[in-house]
Amino acid sequence: MSSSKATMILDKDFIISSIDKRIYGSFVEHLGRAVYEGIYEPEHPLADEQGFRKDVIELVKELNVPLVRYPGGNFVSGYNWEDGVGPKENRPRRLELAWRTIETNEIGTNEFADWAKKANTEVNMAVNLGTRGIDAARNLVEYCNHPSGSYWSDLRISHGYKEPHKFKTWCLGNEMDGPWQIGHKTAEEYGRLACEAAKVMKWVDPTIELVACGSSNRGMKTFADWEATVLDHTYDHVEYISLHTYYGNKDNDTANFVARSLDMDAFIRSVTAICDYVKAKKRSKKTINLSFDEWNVWYHSHDADRKLDPWQIAPPQLEDVYTFEDAILVGCMLITLLKHSDRVKIACMAQLVNVIAPIMTQKGGEAWKQTIFYPYMHTSVYGRGVALNPIVSSPKYDSKDFTDVPYLESTAVYNEEKDELVIFAVNRHLTESLLLECDVRSFNDYQVVEHIVLEDDDVKARNTVNQSNRVAPHNRGNAQVKDGRIEASLSKFSWNVIRLAKHAVTT
Ligand code: AHR
């Protein structure tokens, strides 16, 4: 029984933007068991000839991940990329200071490029602007992207990689505003360094696109000034500025927790405004876009991480086991990114495997999907095309930190090529279903193909190795088209994907 109603108007002409597929990116850092025992486990029965787990690759393909940021994260700020190329027997073991582990360097740039090809994805490469600088950055671009006939490109060839990797998207360091960062800098220091590194990286390969570091989160004291100063220095040399955010529910206040995507929305609006402020100040014709290259829920593993001994190889760090309510917030965050797809061109769910990840693995055993896998997969698979701007009217609630939180969080994507319209919708109401009435008058003859629902009576339900399908979607939602309107009852506290096509086909 629906107790309240939300309405929505969708029109083909209400276009926000065409969606850059990189908005469905992810992240693999040399951290915990993300690389070792995550994507790479040579002793695993399902390992391929390079030691990559084929079951993990299949799950990554299921997510249809277009871009993976690598190799960090905090890790990159102390990383010597040269340690990870060439004969494996010569690669040094290093004290990894960001996460206090031992890095064996068994996997490096070339192996990761191979893995990315196998997983049908591209690499978003980060350079170290913590302990290193311009020289290491330009050499890495030359090593990766220059065809041949120079020291670093010929070295790559001698390592068995004749063809350049042609990485297009590059990050200029990571979270350089954070005191925890190896080589933390002031905005002035970082802005100058990023500008000079960017300049010469593009002299080596003018086709690359660059992301400057924005703030580590919106709560940083330096937030806003940091972005303005960094962009003042780098504006002409970069295409994007980064945003990072992680949310948690330590107080166990679910209604407040799932409203946190409103904070993400405000963060995106603020950074967009700062980019445009610098644009105005510089009288520039160029627009800087946003790379939300770390976002997720992260808090479940904090206590366990504090108890880990240092200097282990691939310890179980940041292994959040996600609940059903986490999947609901992740769905709201994905909708928020889509709503801003005119300016957010890159976004990376942090991370991909084992470390705050949609995919978990057991050493020598199974790989399985966490709850957050599903909204990520649904948007990545069905959310390609143009983002539409729905006119939504929804009942609202107030929570501890937010006012006027709409129970209905929703957006729609139109895929002209496939003649498909997809509505993504969350009902934030914890106890009541919500009747959605959607006017789709410009989509004549569209029929519902399927209405996928992720729901669970227990907001804390989780998927674990022994119960890996405890939380999983079904397609028994009741959406239907009647007189040019979609009607659907959105179950209490649920994630919904309503797919419509001109000539309905069941999948
Ligand atoms: O994703 C985990 C960590 O979170 C990253 O290494 C860092 O950039 C951020 O603080």
Coordinates of C-alpha atoms and ligand atoms in Angstrom, one line a residue:
M1 CA 0.0 0.0 0.0
S2 CA 1.4 3.4 -1.0
S3 CA 0.9 6.1 1.6
S4 CA 2.3 9.0 -0.5
K5 CA 2.8 10.0 -4.0
A6 CA 5.6 11.6 -6.0
T7 CA 5.3 12.9 -9.5
M8 CA 7.8 13.3 -12.3
I9 CA 7.8 14.8 -15.8
L10 CA 10.2 13.5 -18.4
D11 CA 10.8 14.9 -21.8
K12 CA 13.3 14.0 -24.5
D13 CA 14.2 17.7 -24.8
F14 CA 14.9 18.2 -21.1
I15 CA 18.6 17.3 -21.6
I16 CA 21.3 17.9 -18.9
S17 CA 24.1 16.5 -20.9
S18 CA 25.4 13.5 -22.8
I19 CA 27.0 11.3 -20.2
D20 CA 30.7 10.8 -20.3
K21 CA 31.1 7.0 -19.7
R22 CA 34.1 7.7 -17.4
I23 CA 31.5 8.8 -14.8
Y24 CA 31.2 5.0 -14.0
G25 CA 35.0 4.7 -13.3
S26 CA 36.5 2.9 -10.4
F27 CA 39.8 2.8 -8.5
V28 CA 42.5 0.2 -7.7
E29 CA 45.2 1.3 -5.3
H30 CA 48.2 -0.6 -4.1
L31 CA 46.5 -0.9 -0.7
G32 CA 45.4 -3.9 1.4
R33 CA 44.3 -6.8 -0.8
A34 CA 43.1 -4.7 -3.8
V35 CA 46.0 -5.7 -6.0
Y36 CA 47.6 -8.7 -4.3
E37 CA 44.8 -11.3 -3.5
G38 CA 42.3 -9.1 -5.3
I39 CA 43.0 -8.7 -9.0
Y40 CA 46.2 -10.8 -8.8
E41 CA 46.7 -14.1 -7.1
P42 CA 48.9 -16.4 -9.1
E43 CA 48.2 -19.5 -6.9
H44 CA 44.5 -19.2 -7.3
P45 CA 42.9 -22.0 -9.3
L46 CA 41.2 -19.4 -11.6
A47 CA 44.4 -17.4 -12.2
D48 CA 45.4 -16.8 -15.8
E49 CA 48.9 -17.1 -17.2
Q50 CA 49.8 -13.7 -15.7
G51 CA 48.3 -14.5 -12.3
F52 CA 45.2 -12.4 -12.7
R53 CA 42.0 -13.9 -11.2
K54 CA 39.6 -14.6 -14.1
D55 CA 36.6 -14.7 -11.8
V56 CA 37.4 -11.1 -10.7
I57 CA 37.9 -10.0 -14.3
E58 CA 34.4 -11.4 -15.1
L59 CA 32.8 -9.4 -12.2
V60 CA 34.6 -6.2 -13.3
K61 CA 33.3 -6.8 -16.8
E62 CA 29.8 -7.3 -15.4
L63 CA 30.1 -3.8 -13.9
N64 CA 31.1 -2.5 -17.3
V65 CA 33.8 -0.3 -15.7
P66 CA 35.1 2.1 -18.4
L67 CA 38.1 3.6 -16.4
V68 CA 40.2 2.6 -13.4
R69 CA 42.3 5.0 -11.4
Y70 CA 45.7 3.6 -10.5
P71 CA 48.0 3.1 -8.5
G72 CA 46.7 5.5 -5.8
G73 CA 45.5 7.1 -3.7
N74 CA 47.8 7.9 -0.8
F75 CA 50.1 5.2 -2.1
V76 CA 51.1 7.2 -5.2
S77 CA 52.6 10.0 -3.1
G78 CA 55.5 7.8 -2.1
Y79 CA 55.7 5.6 -5.2
N80 CA 58.7 5.2 -7.5
W81 CA 57.1 4.0 -10.7
E82 CA 60.5 2.7 -11.9
D83 CA 60.3 0.0 -9.1
G84 CA 57.4 -1.6 -10.8
V85 CA 58.7 -2.1 -14.3
G86 CA 61.3 -4.5 -15.9
P87 CA 62.3 -8.0 -14.7
K88 CA 60.3 -8.9 -11.6
E89 CA 63.3 -10.5 -9.9
N90 CA 65.0 -7.0 -9.9
R91 CA 62.1 -5.2 -8.3
P92 CA 62.7 -3.9 -4.8
R93 CA 60.6 -4.5 -1.7
R94 CA 59.8 -1.2 -0.2
L95 CA 58.4 0.1 3.1
E96 CA 55.1 1.6 1.9
L97 CA 54.6 4.6 4.2
A98 CA 51.1 5.6 3.3
W99 CA 49.5 2.4 4.6
R100 CA 52.5 1.0 6.6
T101 CA 52.9 -2.2 4.6
I102 CA 55.5 -3.9 2.5
E103 CA 55.1 -3.3 -1.3
T104 CA 56.7 -6.1 -3.3
N105 CA 56.3 -4.4 -6.7
E106 CA 55.3 -7.6 -8.3
I107 CA 52.6 -5.7 -10.1
G108 CA 53.4 -2.4 -11.8
T109 CA 52.4 -0.2 -14.7
N110 CA 52.7 -2.7 -17.5
E111 CA 51.0 -5.6 -15.7
F112 CA 48.2 -3.2 -14.7
A113 CA 47.8 -2.1 -18.3
D114 CA 47.5 -5.8 -19.3
W115 CA 44.9 -6.4 -16.6
A116 CA 42.9 -3.3 -17.8
K117 CA 42.8 -4.7 -21.3
K118 CA 41.6 -8.0 -20.1
A119 CA 38.9 -6.3 -18.0
N120 CA 37.8 -4.1 -20.9
T121 CA 38.7 -0.9 -19.2
E122 CA 41.1 2.1 -19.5
V123 CA 43.7 3.3 -17.0
N124 CA 43.5 6.7 -15.3
M125 CA 47.1 7.0 -14.3
A126 CA 48.3 9.0 -11.3
V127 CA 51.7 10.6 -10.9
N128 CA 53.6 11.1 -7.7
L129 CA 53.7 14.8 -6.7
G130 CA 54.4 14.0 -3.1
T131 CA 58.0 12.8 -2.9
R132 CA 58.7 13.3 -6.6
G133 CA 57.9 15.9 -9.3
I134 CA 58.2 17.1 -12.8
D135 CA 61.0 14.8 -13.9
A136 CA 59.4 11.5 -12.8
A137 CA 56.1 12.6 -14.1
R138 CA 57.3 13.5 -17.6
N139 CA 59.4 10.3 -17.7
L140 CA 56.4 8.2 -16.9
V141 CA 54.3 9.8 -19.7
E142 CA 57.2 9.1 -22.1
Y143 CA 57.5 5.5 -20.8
C144 CA 53.8 4.9 -21.2
N145 CA 52.7 6.9 -24.2
H146 CA 55.7 7.7 -26.5
P147 CA 55.9 5.2 -29.4
S148 CA 59.7 4.7 -29.6
G149 CA 63.1 6.2 -30.3
S150 CA 63.7 7.8 -26.9
Y151 CA 65.3 6.5 -23.6
W152 CA 62.0 5.8 -21.7
S153 CA 59.9 4.6 -24.6
D154 CA 62.7 2.3 -25.7
L155 CA 63.0 1.0 -22.1
R156 CA 59.3 0.1 -22.2
I157 CA 59.9 -1.7 -25.5
S158 CA 62.8 -3.6 -23.9
H159 CA 60.4 -4.6 -21.1
G160 CA 58.3 -6.4 -23.7
Y161 CA 55.7 -3.6 -24.5
K162 CA 56.3 -2.6 -28.1
E163 CA 53.0 -0.6 -28.4
P164 CA 52.6 2.5 -26.2
H165 CA 49.8 2.2 -23.6
K166 CA 48.3 5.5 -24.7
F167 CA 46.8 6.4 -21.3
K168 CA 44.6 9.4 -21.8
T169 CA 43.5 10.5 -18.4
W170 CA 46.2 11.4 -15.8
C171 CA 45.9 12.6 -12.1
L172 CA 48.4 15.2 -10.9
G173 CA 49.1 13.6 -7.5
N174 CA 46.6 12.7 -4.8
E175 CA 45.0 14.7 -2.0
M176 CA 47.9 17.0 -1.7
D177 CA 45.9 19.3 0.7
G178 CA 45.9 16.5 3.4
P179 CA 48.5 16.6 6.3
W180 CA 48.4 12.7 6.1
Q181 CA 49.8 12.8 2.6
I182 CA 53.4 12.0 2.0
G183 CA 54.7 15.3 0.7
H184 CA 51.7 17.4 1.8
K185 CA 51.8 20.9 0.3
T186 CA 50.2 24.2 0.6
A187 CA 47.9 25.3 -2.2
E188 CA 50.6 27.6 -3.5
E189 CA 53.3 24.9 -3.4
Y190 CA 51.0 22.3 -5.1
G191 CA 49.6 24.8 -7.6
R192 CA 53.0 25.8 -8.9
L193 CA 54.3 22.2 -9.0
A194 CA 51.1 20.8 -10.7
C195 CA 51.3 23.6 -13.3
E196 CA 54.9 22.9 -14.2
A197 CA 54.4 19.1 -14.2
A198 CA 51.2 19.4 -16.3
K199 CA 53.1 21.7 -18.8
V200 CA 55.9 19.2 -19.5
M201 CA 53.6 16.1 -19.4
K202 CA 51.7 17.7 -22.2
W203 CA 54.8 18.6 -24.1
V204 CA 55.6 14.8 -24.1
D205 CA 52.1 13.9 -25.1
P206 CA 49.7 16.7 -26.0
T207 CA 46.7 14.3 -26.3
I208 CA 46.5 13.6 -22.5
E209 CA 43.9 15.1 -20.2
L210 CA 44.9 16.2 -16.7
V211 CA 43.2 16.2 -13.3
A212 CA 44.4 18.7 -10.7
C213 CA 43.9 17.8 -7.0
G214 CA 41.0 19.5 -5.3
S215 CA 40.3 19.1 -1.6
S216 CA 40.3 15.7 0.1
N217 CA 36.8 16.4 1.3
R218 CA 34.4 19.3 1.7
G219 CA 35.2 19.5 5.5
M220 CA 38.8 20.5 5.0
K221 CA 39.6 23.9 6.5
T222 CA 41.3 24.9 3.3
F223 CA 38.4 23.9 1.1
A224 CA 37.4 26.4 -1.6
D225 CA 40.5 28.5 -1.1
W226 CA 42.5 25.5 -2.1
E227 CA 40.5 25.0 -5.3
A228 CA 40.7 28.7 -6.2
T229 CA 44.5 28.9 -5.7
V230 CA 45.3 25.6 -7.4
L231 CA 43.2 26.6 -10.4
D232 CA 44.7 30.0 -10.5
H233 CA 48.0 28.3 -11.2
T234 CA 46.9 25.4 -13.3
Y235 CA 43.8 26.7 -15.2
D236 CA 45.4 26.7 -18.7
H237 CA 47.1 23.3 -18.3
V238 CA 44.4 21.0 -16.8
E239 CA 41.0 19.8 -17.8
Y240 CA 39.5 18.7 -14.5
I241 CA 39.7 19.3 -10.7
S242 CA 39.2 16.4 -8.4
L243 CA 36.6 15.9 -5.6
H244 CA 36.7 13.1 -2.9
T245 CA 34.1 12.1 -0.4
Y246 CA 33.3 9.2 1.9
Y247 CA 30.2 8.9 4.1
G248 CA 29.5 6.8 7.2
N249 CA 26.7 5.9 9.6
K250 CA 28.5 5.7 12.9
D251 CA 25.4 7.1 14.7
N252 CA 23.2 4.5 13.2
D253 CA 20.8 7.1 11.9
T254 CA 19.6 5.6 8.6
A255 CA 17.3 8.5 7.5
N256 CA 20.2 10.9 8.0
F257 CA 22.7 8.6 6.4
V258 CA 20.8 8.2 3.2
A259 CA 20.4 11.9 2.9
R260 CA 24.2 12.4 2.7
S261 CA 24.0 12.5 -1.1
L262 CA 22.6 16.0 -0.6
D263 CA 26.0 16.9 0.8
M264 CA 27.6 15.4 -2.3
D265 CA 25.3 17.6 -4.4
A266 CA 26.3 20.7 -2.5
F267 CA 30.0 19.8 -2.8
I268 CA 29.6 19.5 -6.6
R269 CA 27.7 22.8 -6.9
S270 CA 30.4 24.6 -4.8
V271 CA 33.4 23.2 -6.8
T272 CA 31.6 24.1 -10.1
A273 CA 31.1 27.6 -8.8
I274 CA 34.8 27.9 -7.9
C275 CA 35.8 26.7 -11.4
D276 CA 33.6 29.3 -13.0
Y277 CA 34.8 32.0 -10.6
V278 CA 38.4 31.4 -11.7
K279 CA 37.2 31.3 -15.3
A280 CA 35.6 34.7 -14.9
K281 CA 38.7 36.1 -13.2
K282 CA 40.8 34.9 -16.0
R283 CA 38.4 36.0 -18.7
S284 CA 38.9 32.5 -20.0
K285 CA 36.8 30.7 -22.7
K286 CA 37.8 27.4 -21.2
T287 CA 35.6 25.5 -18.8
I288 CA 37.1 23.2 -16.1
N289 CA 35.1 20.1 -15.4
L290 CA 35.0 17.9 -12.4
S291 CA 36.5 14.5 -11.7
F292 CA 34.9 12.9 -8.6
D293 CA 37.6 10.4 -8.5
E294 CA 37.0 9.0 -5.0
W295 CA 33.5 8.5 -3.6
N296 CA 31.8 5.7 -1.6
V297 CA 30.7 4.7 1.9
W298 CA 33.7 4.0 4.2
Y299 CA 33.5 3.5 8.0
H300 CA 32.8 -0.1 8.8
S301 CA 36.5 -1.1 8.7
H302 CA 38.0 1.8 10.7
D303 CA 38.2 -0.1 14.1
A304 CA 39.7 -3.3 12.5
D305 CA 42.3 -1.2 10.6
R306 CA 43.5 0.4 13.8
K307 CA 44.4 -3.0 15.2
L308 CA 46.5 -4.2 12.2
D309 CA 50.2 -4.7 12.7
P310 CA 52.4 -2.7 10.3
W311 CA 54.7 -3.9 7.6
Q312 CA 52.7 -6.9 6.3
I313 CA 52.3 -7.8 2.7
A314 CA 48.7 -7.2 1.5
P315 CA 46.9 -7.1 5.0
P316 CA 43.1 -6.9 5.0
Q317 CA 42.8 -3.1 5.1
L318 CA 39.7 -1.1 4.5
E319 CA 37.6 -4.3 4.1
D320 CA 34.2 -2.7 4.6
V321 CA 31.4 -5.3 4.5
Y322 CA 28.5 -3.3 3.0
T323 CA 24.9 -3.3 4.2
F324 CA 21.7 -2.8 2.3
E325 CA 21.4 0.8 3.5
D326 CA 24.9 1.5 2.1
A327 CA 23.6 0.3 -1.3
I328 CA 20.7 2.8 -1.0
L329 CA 23.1 5.7 -0.3
V330 CA 25.4 4.6 -3.2
G331 CA 22.3 4.6 -5.5
C332 CA 21.5 8.2 -4.4
M333 CA 25.2 9.2 -5.0
L334 CA 25.1 7.7 -8.5
I335 CA 21.9 9.6 -9.2
T336 CA 23.6 12.8 -7.9
L337 CA 26.5 12.3 -10.2
L338 CA 24.2 11.8 -13.2
K339 CA 22.3 15.0 -12.3
H340 CA 25.6 16.8 -12.6
S341 CA 26.8 15.1 -15.7
D342 CA 27.1 18.4 -17.5
R343 CA 30.1 19.1 -15.3
V344 CA 31.1 15.8 -13.7
K345 CA 32.8 14.0 -16.5
I346 CA 34.9 11.5 -14.5
A347 CA 33.9 9.7 -11.3
C348 CA 35.6 6.7 -9.6
M349 CA 33.9 4.6 -7.1
A350 CA 36.6 4.0 -4.5
Q351 CA 37.5 1.2 -4.8
L352 CA 37.0 -1.9 -6.9
V353 CA 38.2 -5.1 -5.2
N354 CA 38.5 -5.9 -1.4
V355 CA 39.3 -2.3 -0.3
I356 CA 36.0 -0.4 0.3
A357 CA 34.8 -2.3 -2.8
P358 CA 31.8 -3.7 -4.6
I359 CA 33.8 -7.0 -5.2
M360 CA 35.3 -9.2 -2.5
T361 CA 37.6 -12.1 -2.8
Q362 CA 38.7 -14.9 -0.5
K363 CA 42.3 -16.1 -0.8
G364 CA 42.2 -19.3 -2.8
G365 CA 38.4 -19.1 -2.8
E366 CA 35.3 -17.3 -4.0
A367 CA 34.7 -13.8 -5.4
W368 CA 31.4 -12.2 -4.6
K369 CA 29.3 -9.1 -5.0
Q370 CA 28.7 -6.7 -2.1
T371 CA 25.4 -4.9 -1.8
I372 CA 26.8 -1.7 -3.5
F373 CA 27.7 -3.8 -6.6
Y374 CA 24.1 -3.6 -7.8
P375 CA 23.3 0.2 -8.1
Y376 CA 26.8 0.6 -9.5
M377 CA 26.3 -2.1 -12.1
H378 CA 22.7 -0.9 -13.0
T379 CA 23.8 2.7 -13.7
S380 CA 27.0 1.7 -15.5
V381 CA 25.2 -0.8 -17.7
Y382 CA 21.9 1.0 -18.3
G383 CA 22.9 4.6 -17.7
R384 CA 24.6 5.4 -21.0
G385 CA 23.2 8.1 -23.3
V386 CA 22.0 11.5 -22.3
A387 CA 21.0 12.5 -18.8
L388 CA 17.5 14.0 -18.6
N389 CA 16.4 16.6 -16.2
P390 CA 13.2 15.3 -14.6
I391 CA 10.8 17.8 -13.0
V392 CA 10.2 16.0 -9.7
S393 CA 7.7 16.7 -6.9
S394 CA 8.2 14.6 -3.9
P395 CA 7.2 14.6 -0.2
K396 CA 10.1 15.5 2.0
Y397 CA 11.5 14.9 5.5
D398 CA 14.0 16.5 7.8
S399 CA 16.9 14.6 9.4
K400 CA 19.6 15.5 11.9
D401 CA 21.8 17.2 9.3
F402 CA 19.5 17.9 6.4
T403 CA 16.2 19.6 5.8
D404 CA 13.8 19.0 2.9
V405 CA 15.2 15.6 2.0
P406 CA 13.0 14.3 -0.9
Y407 CA 11.8 10.7 -0.3
L408 CA 12.1 10.2 -4.0
E409 CA 15.7 10.6 -5.4
S410 CA 15.5 10.0 -9.1
T411 CA 16.9 10.8 -12.6
A412 CA 16.5 9.4 -16.0
V413 CA 18.8 8.5 -19.0
Y414 CA 17.7 8.3 -22.6
N415 CA 19.7 6.1 -24.9
E416 CA 18.7 7.2 -28.4
E417 CA 20.8 4.5 -30.1
K418 CA 18.9 1.7 -28.2
D419 CA 15.6 3.6 -28.1
E420 CA 15.7 3.0 -24.3
L421 CA 14.6 5.2 -21.5
V422 CA 15.8 4.3 -18.0
I423 CA 14.6 5.7 -14.7
F424 CA 16.8 5.3 -11.6
A425 CA 14.9 5.9 -8.4
V426 CA 15.4 5.5 -4.7
N427 CA 12.5 5.6 -2.2
R428 CA 14.2 6.9 1.0
H429 CA 11.2 6.2 3.1
L430 CA 12.1 3.6 5.7
T431 CA 8.6 2.2 6.3
E432 CA 6.3 3.2 3.5
S433 CA 6.1 2.6 -0.2
L434 CA 5.9 5.6 -2.6
L435 CA 3.6 5.8 -5.6
L436 CA 5.5 7.2 -8.5
E437 CA 3.6 8.8 -11.3
C438 CA 5.7 9.8 -14.3
D439 CA 4.5 11.8 -17.3
V440 CA 6.5 10.5 -20.3
R441 CA 4.4 12.2 -23.0
S442 CA 7.3 12.7 -25.4
F443 CA 8.1 9.0 -25.3
N444 CA 5.2 7.7 -27.4
D445 CA 4.7 3.9 -27.5
Y446 CA 7.3 3.2 -24.9
Q447 CA 6.6 0.1 -22.8
V448 CA 8.1 -1.1 -19.6
V449 CA 10.8 -3.8 -20.3
E450 CA 11.5 -4.5 -16.7
H451 CA 11.4 -2.9 -13.3
I452 CA 14.4 -4.0 -11.2
V453 CA 14.1 -3.6 -7.4
L454 CA 16.7 -3.9 -4.7
E455 CA 14.9 -4.2 -1.4
D456 CA 15.4 -5.9 2.0
D457 CA 13.5 -5.9 5.2
D458 CA 16.8 -5.6 7.1
V459 CA 18.7 -2.4 6.4
K460 CA 21.8 -4.0 7.8
A461 CA 21.6 -7.1 5.6
R462 CA 25.0 -7.9 4.0
N463 CA 26.5 -10.3 1.5
T464 CA 29.3 -12.5 2.8
V465 CA 31.3 -15.4 1.6
N466 CA 28.7 -17.8 3.1
Q467 CA 25.7 -15.9 2.1
S468 CA 26.8 -14.1 -1.0
N469 CA 23.3 -13.6 -2.4
R470 CA 21.6 -12.4 0.7
V471 CA 21.0 -9.0 -0.9
A472 CA 20.3 -9.2 -4.6
P473 CA 17.9 -7.5 -7.0
H474 CA 14.7 -9.0 -8.5
N475 CA 12.8 -7.8 -11.5
R476 CA 9.3 -8.1 -10.1
G477 CA 8.6 -4.4 -9.8
N478 CA 5.2 -3.3 -10.9
A479 CA 5.9 -0.3 -13.1
Q480 CA 3.5 0.0 -16.0
V481 CA 2.6 2.6 -18.7
K482 CA -1.0 3.8 -18.7
D483 CA -2.2 6.7 -20.9
G484 CA 1.3 8.1 -21.4
R485 CA 2.2 7.8 -17.7
I486 CA 4.3 5.4 -15.8
E487 CA 2.9 4.2 -12.6
A488 CA 5.0 2.4 -10.1
S489 CA 4.8 1.6 -6.5
L490 CA 8.3 2.0 -5.1
S491 CA 8.7 -0.4 -2.2
K492 CA 9.8 1.1 1.2
F493 CA 13.5 1.9 1.2
S494 CA 14.3 0.6 -2.2
W495 CA 16.5 1.1 -5.3
N496 CA 14.6 0.9 -8.6
V497 CA 15.6 0.7 -12.2
I498 CA 12.6 1.1 -14.6
R499 CA 13.7 0.3 -18.2
L500 CA 11.4 1.3 -21.0
A501 CA 11.9 0.7 -24.7
K502 CA 10.0 1.7 -27.8
H503 CA 9.6 -1.9 -28.9
A504 CA 9.5 -3.8 -25.7
V505 CA 11.7 -6.8 -25.5
T506 CA 12.2 -8.9 -22.5
T507 CA 15.8 -9.6 -21.6
Ligands
AHR1 O1 40.5 5.2 -1.0 C1 41.2 5.2 0.2 C2 42.1 6.4 0.4 O2 41.2 7.5 0.7 C3 42.9 6.9 -0.7 O3 44.2 6.3 -0.7 C4 43.1 8.4 -0.4 O4 43.2 9.2 -1.5 C5 41.8 8.7 0.4 O5 42.0 9.4 1.5

